């Protein structure tokens, strides 16, 4: 048993606790409070003078599939030979020894949603992993965690220059819609067909069918407001769960997102205007989404923003007008909710995974340094 004692405990499930204790048994938190006493024989981690908080959750990054120092050899995010690759599984491309996982730990990031890139209209299936573990299987929290799709500039640029579809936004939408139609027909035949009418197994259509069956959300890369509305239109047509990724202009249609109950993974926050569809980037975007009632998490999009700067990314939303509590939630409990993992992650509560970060200062203090990280109750990082 492990007892983390004496720290300023931010639970994300209630008021902070001065000189609180977090008690861990095995991989789970079993008690949190000011009056929790370490049982005899417990290992004690003295957190006096430190901040104790849930491990950060990066809801959209490319750690392990874009290894920034290896260029082409380390880039496995986009299979650009085909604009429709729903059957690709990100777990087959993750390098568990990517330096990005070490960077994540140093930044207090314990959980990452790793996604294929956005060169294709459908890029493949995502995974949620922990930052510690020798293999993908040891790291894995959930697979599949969503089907990655993309609208806007990226697919039309990558494939249009090769003189194949999509070369327009219309083709982006048409290809996505066609895949959903084909998957619906595939499901119908598989479920009702007999004999020769039963189609052969199709890995592409199986992946899309998981979206139609509600097993995973459709997670759509969309920066411009019109692309966001196109994603909403298609999701409405097929009755599928939707998450908008990036949402640079999401604040322009925030009321619509709120009304339809569609969450957003916002970012990257630390950015310039690298392409036309990001010309309206606004540091106040998080505040505007929150004011409209949109649920959102903040991403790094690593390596676009290094994963260790997830906390800094959330801090910049405070500069844009968001209150600190909501900003902190965007990389903890709200990120867990967007990933459908709030029963395990994002707060310090009994029964949840013992993913705990100890810092020398509050996360949003520019001088804050991570002293220690526990993942599943085991020490995964200690500052030297």
mmCIF file of C-alpha atoms in Angstrom, residues 229-377:
data_model
loop_
_atom_site.group_PDB
_atom_site.id
_atom_site.type_symbol
_atom_site.label_atom_id
_atom_site.label_comp_id
_atom_site.label_asym_id
_atom_site.label_seq_id
_atom_site.Cartn_x
_atom_site.Cartn_y
_atom_site.Cartn_z
ATOM 1 C CA UNK A 229 -20.861 22.068 -39.587
ATOM 2 C CA UNK A 230 -20.308 19.457 -42.322
ATOM 3 C CA UNK A 231 -19.184 16.974 -39.662
ATOM 4 C CA UNK A 232 -22.292 17.763 -37.615
ATOM 5 C CA UNK A 233 -24.474 17.289 -40.690
ATOM 6 C CA UNK A 234 -23.017 13.867 -41.471
ATOM 7 C CA UNK A 235 -23.176 12.727 -37.841
ATOM 8 C CA UNK A 236 -26.822 13.771 -37.723
ATOM 9 C CA UNK A 237 -27.605 11.885 -40.945
ATOM 10 C CA UNK A 238 -26.219 8.619 -39.590
ATOM 11 C CA UNK A 239 -26.972 9.047 -35.895
ATOM 12 C CA UNK A 240 -23.368 8.588 -34.791
ATOM 13 C CA UNK A 241 -21.453 10.008 -31.841
ATOM 14 C CA UNK A 242 -19.139 12.817 -32.860
ATOM 15 C CA UNK A 243 -16.101 14.564 -31.402
ATOM 16 C CA UNK A 244 -14.562 17.546 -33.184
ATOM 17 C CA UNK A 245 -10.765 17.609 -33.193
ATOM 18 C CA UNK A 246 -8.904 20.969 -33.272
ATOM 19 C CA UNK A 247 -11.985 23.188 -33.762
ATOM 20 C CA UNK A 248 -9.968 26.334 -34.477
ATOM 21 C CA UNK A 249 -13.181 28.109 -35.509
ATOM 22 C CA UNK A 250 -15.388 26.131 -33.144
ATOM 23 C CA UNK A 251 -16.124 29.292 -31.201
ATOM 24 C CA UNK A 252 -17.939 30.612 -34.291
ATOM 25 C CA UNK A 253 -20.466 27.759 -34.072
ATOM 26 C CA UNK A 254 -20.266 27.184 -30.319
ATOM 27 C CA UNK A 255 -24.020 27.475 -29.802
ATOM 28 C CA UNK A 256 -24.602 24.761 -32.406
ATOM 29 C CA UNK A 257 -22.008 22.460 -30.832
ATOM 30 C CA UNK A 258 -23.583 22.978 -27.424
ATOM 31 C CA UNK A 259 -27.098 22.399 -28.703
ATOM 32 C CA UNK A 260 -26.116 19.109 -30.352
ATOM 33 C CA UNK A 261 -24.034 18.012 -27.352
ATOM 34 C CA UNK A 262 -20.873 17.516 -29.386
ATOM 35 C CA UNK A 263 -17.589 17.772 -27.450
ATOM 36 C CA UNK A 264 -14.375 19.285 -28.762
ATOM 37 C CA UNK A 265 -10.686 18.532 -28.361
ATOM 38 C CA UNK A 266 -9.268 22.025 -28.761
ATOM 39 C CA UNK A 267 -5.864 22.961 -30.065
ATOM 40 C CA UNK A 268 -3.045 23.168 -30.545
ATOM 41 C CA UNK A 269 -3.126 26.230 -28.299
ATOM 42 C CA UNK A 270 0.540 27.196 -28.709
ATOM 43 C CA UNK A 271 0.493 27.929 -32.426
ATOM 44 C CA UNK A 272 0.766 30.497 -35.159
ATOM 45 C CA UNK A 273 -1.340 30.459 -38.345
ATOM 46 C CA UNK A 274 0.445 27.701 -40.280
ATOM 47 C CA UNK A 275 -2.262 27.244 -42.923
ATOM 48 C CA UNK A 276 -5.299 29.126 -44.255
ATOM 49 C CA UNK A 277 -7.886 27.136 -42.292
ATOM 50 C CA UNK A 278 -6.204 28.295 -39.073
ATOM 51 C CA UNK A 279 -6.259 31.998 -39.901
ATOM 52 C CA UNK A 280 -8.906 32.664 -37.223
ATOM 53 C CA UNK A 281 -6.994 31.059 -34.343
ATOM 54 C CA UNK A 282 -8.005 32.838 -31.131
ATOM 55 C CA UNK A 283 -6.558 32.444 -27.641
ATOM 56 C CA UNK A 284 -10.061 33.228 -26.340
ATOM 57 C CA UNK A 285 -11.543 30.154 -28.052
ATOM 58 C CA UNK A 286 -11.683 28.049 -24.866
ATOM 59 C CA UNK A 287 -13.476 30.818 -22.974
ATOM 60 C CA UNK A 288 -16.015 31.203 -25.778
ATOM 61 C CA UNK A 289 -16.671 27.455 -25.907
ATOM 62 C CA UNK A 290 -17.090 27.310 -22.132
ATOM 63 C CA UNK A 291 -19.468 30.276 -22.132
ATOM 64 C CA UNK A 292 -21.620 28.510 -24.732
ATOM 65 C CA UNK A 293 -21.715 25.287 -22.705
ATOM 66 C CA UNK A 294 -19.509 23.180 -24.984
ATOM 67 C CA UNK A 295 -17.612 20.325 -23.326
ATOM 68 C CA UNK A 296 -13.964 20.388 -24.335
ATOM 69 C CA UNK A 297 -10.490 19.096 -23.643
ATOM 70 C CA UNK A 298 -7.192 20.720 -24.603
ATOM 71 C CA UNK A 299 -4.665 18.842 -26.775
ATOM 72 C CA UNK A 300 -1.004 19.224 -27.629
ATOM 73 C CA UNK A 301 -1.194 17.535 -31.044
ATOM 74 C CA UNK A 302 2.376 16.395 -30.255
ATOM 75 C CA UNK A 303 4.815 16.880 -31.918
ATOM 76 C CA UNK A 304 3.125 20.088 -33.116
ATOM 77 C CA UNK A 305 3.339 21.161 -29.477
ATOM 78 C CA UNK A 306 5.647 18.965 -27.382
ATOM 79 C CA UNK A 307 3.572 16.731 -25.131
ATOM 80 C CA UNK A 308 5.292 17.984 -21.976
ATOM 81 C CA UNK A 309 3.670 21.381 -22.589
ATOM 82 C CA UNK A 310 0.104 20.159 -22.128
ATOM 83 C CA UNK A 311 -0.106 21.978 -18.793
ATOM 84 C CA UNK A 312 1.284 25.140 -20.369
ATOM 85 C CA UNK A 313 -1.282 24.851 -23.164
ATOM 86 C CA UNK A 314 -4.087 24.746 -20.608
ATOM 87 C CA UNK A 315 -2.527 27.689 -18.753
ATOM 88 C CA UNK A 316 -2.679 29.808 -21.901
ATOM 89 C CA UNK A 317 -6.453 29.348 -22.030
ATOM 90 C CA UNK A 318 -6.516 31.217 -18.714
ATOM 91 C CA UNK A 319 -4.712 34.087 -20.411
ATOM 92 C CA UNK A 320 -7.554 33.933 -22.932
ATOM 93 C CA UNK A 321 -10.143 34.445 -20.182
ATOM 94 C CA UNK A 322 -11.011 30.915 -19.045
ATOM 95 C CA UNK A 323 -11.175 30.383 -15.291
ATOM 96 C CA UNK A 324 -8.390 28.280 -13.788
ATOM 97 C CA UNK A 325 -10.616 25.471 -12.549
ATOM 98 C CA UNK A 326 -12.134 24.935 -15.985
ATOM 99 C CA UNK A 327 -8.706 25.132 -17.607
ATOM 100 C CA UNK A 328 -7.369 22.487 -15.229
ATOM 101 C CA UNK A 329 -10.390 20.304 -15.976
ATOM 102 C CA UNK A 330 -9.618 20.509 -19.711
ATOM 103 C CA UNK A 331 -6.507 18.382 -19.194
ATOM 104 C CA UNK A 332 -7.866 16.160 -16.418
ATOM 105 C CA UNK A 333 -11.501 15.240 -15.786
ATOM 106 C CA UNK A 334 -13.001 16.848 -18.908
ATOM 107 C CA UNK A 335 -10.394 15.187 -21.094
ATOM 108 C CA UNK A 336 -11.299 11.880 -19.445
ATOM 109 C CA UNK A 337 -14.984 12.528 -20.142
ATOM 110 C CA UNK A 338 -14.340 13.256 -23.806
ATOM 111 C CA UNK A 339 -12.506 9.918 -23.984
ATOM 112 C CA UNK A 340 -15.360 8.115 -22.163
ATOM 113 C CA UNK A 341 -12.904 7.186 -19.407
ATOM 114 C CA UNK A 342 -14.041 9.383 -16.533
ATOM 115 C CA UNK A 343 -14.781 6.247 -14.525
ATOM 116 C CA UNK A 344 -11.033 5.556 -14.441
ATOM 117 C CA UNK A 345 -9.151 8.788 -15.091
ATOM 118 C CA UNK A 346 -9.075 12.520 -14.532
ATOM 119 C CA UNK A 347 -9.629 12.884 -10.780
ATOM 120 C CA UNK A 348 -8.351 11.573 -7.464
ATOM 121 C CA UNK A 349 -11.247 9.468 -6.174
ATOM 122 C CA UNK A 350 -11.574 6.000 -4.648
ATOM 123 C CA UNK A 351 -11.820 3.337 -7.326
ATOM 124 C CA UNK A 352 -9.973 5.274 -9.999
ATOM 125 C CA UNK A 353 -6.592 4.463 -11.505
ATOM 126 C CA UNK A 354 -3.767 5.636 -9.261
ATOM 127 C CA UNK A 355 -2.317 8.065 -11.812
ATOM 128 C CA UNK A 356 -0.918 10.834 -9.630
ATOM 129 C CA UNK A 357 1.405 13.766 -10.255
ATOM 130 C CA UNK A 358 3.399 15.622 -7.598
ATOM 131 C CA UNK A 359 4.651 19.128 -8.489
ATOM 132 C CA UNK A 360 6.712 21.673 -6.594
ATOM 133 C CA UNK A 361 4.249 24.450 -7.506
ATOM 134 C CA UNK A 362 0.749 24.795 -8.988
ATOM 135 C CA UNK A 363 0.591 23.526 -12.573
ATOM 136 C CA UNK A 364 -0.123 26.952 -14.045
ATOM 137 C CA UNK A 365 2.913 28.561 -12.408
ATOM 138 C CA UNK A 366 5.463 28.925 -15.218
ATOM 139 C CA UNK A 367 8.146 27.693 -12.788
ATOM 140 C CA UNK A 368 6.249 24.498 -11.906
ATOM 141 C CA UNK A 369 8.297 21.322 -12.104
ATOM 142 C CA UNK A 370 7.074 17.748 -11.877
ATOM 143 C CA UNK A 371 8.795 15.986 -8.985
ATOM 144 C CA UNK A 372 7.209 12.541 -9.304
ATOM 145 C CA UNK A 373 4.629 10.629 -11.322
ATOM 146 C CA UNK A 374 2.767 7.487 -10.317
ATOM 147 C CA UNK A 375 0.952 5.442 -12.964
ATOM 148 C CA UNK A 376 -1.285 2.595 -11.868
ATOM 149 C CA UNK A 377 0.132 3.041 -8.377
#
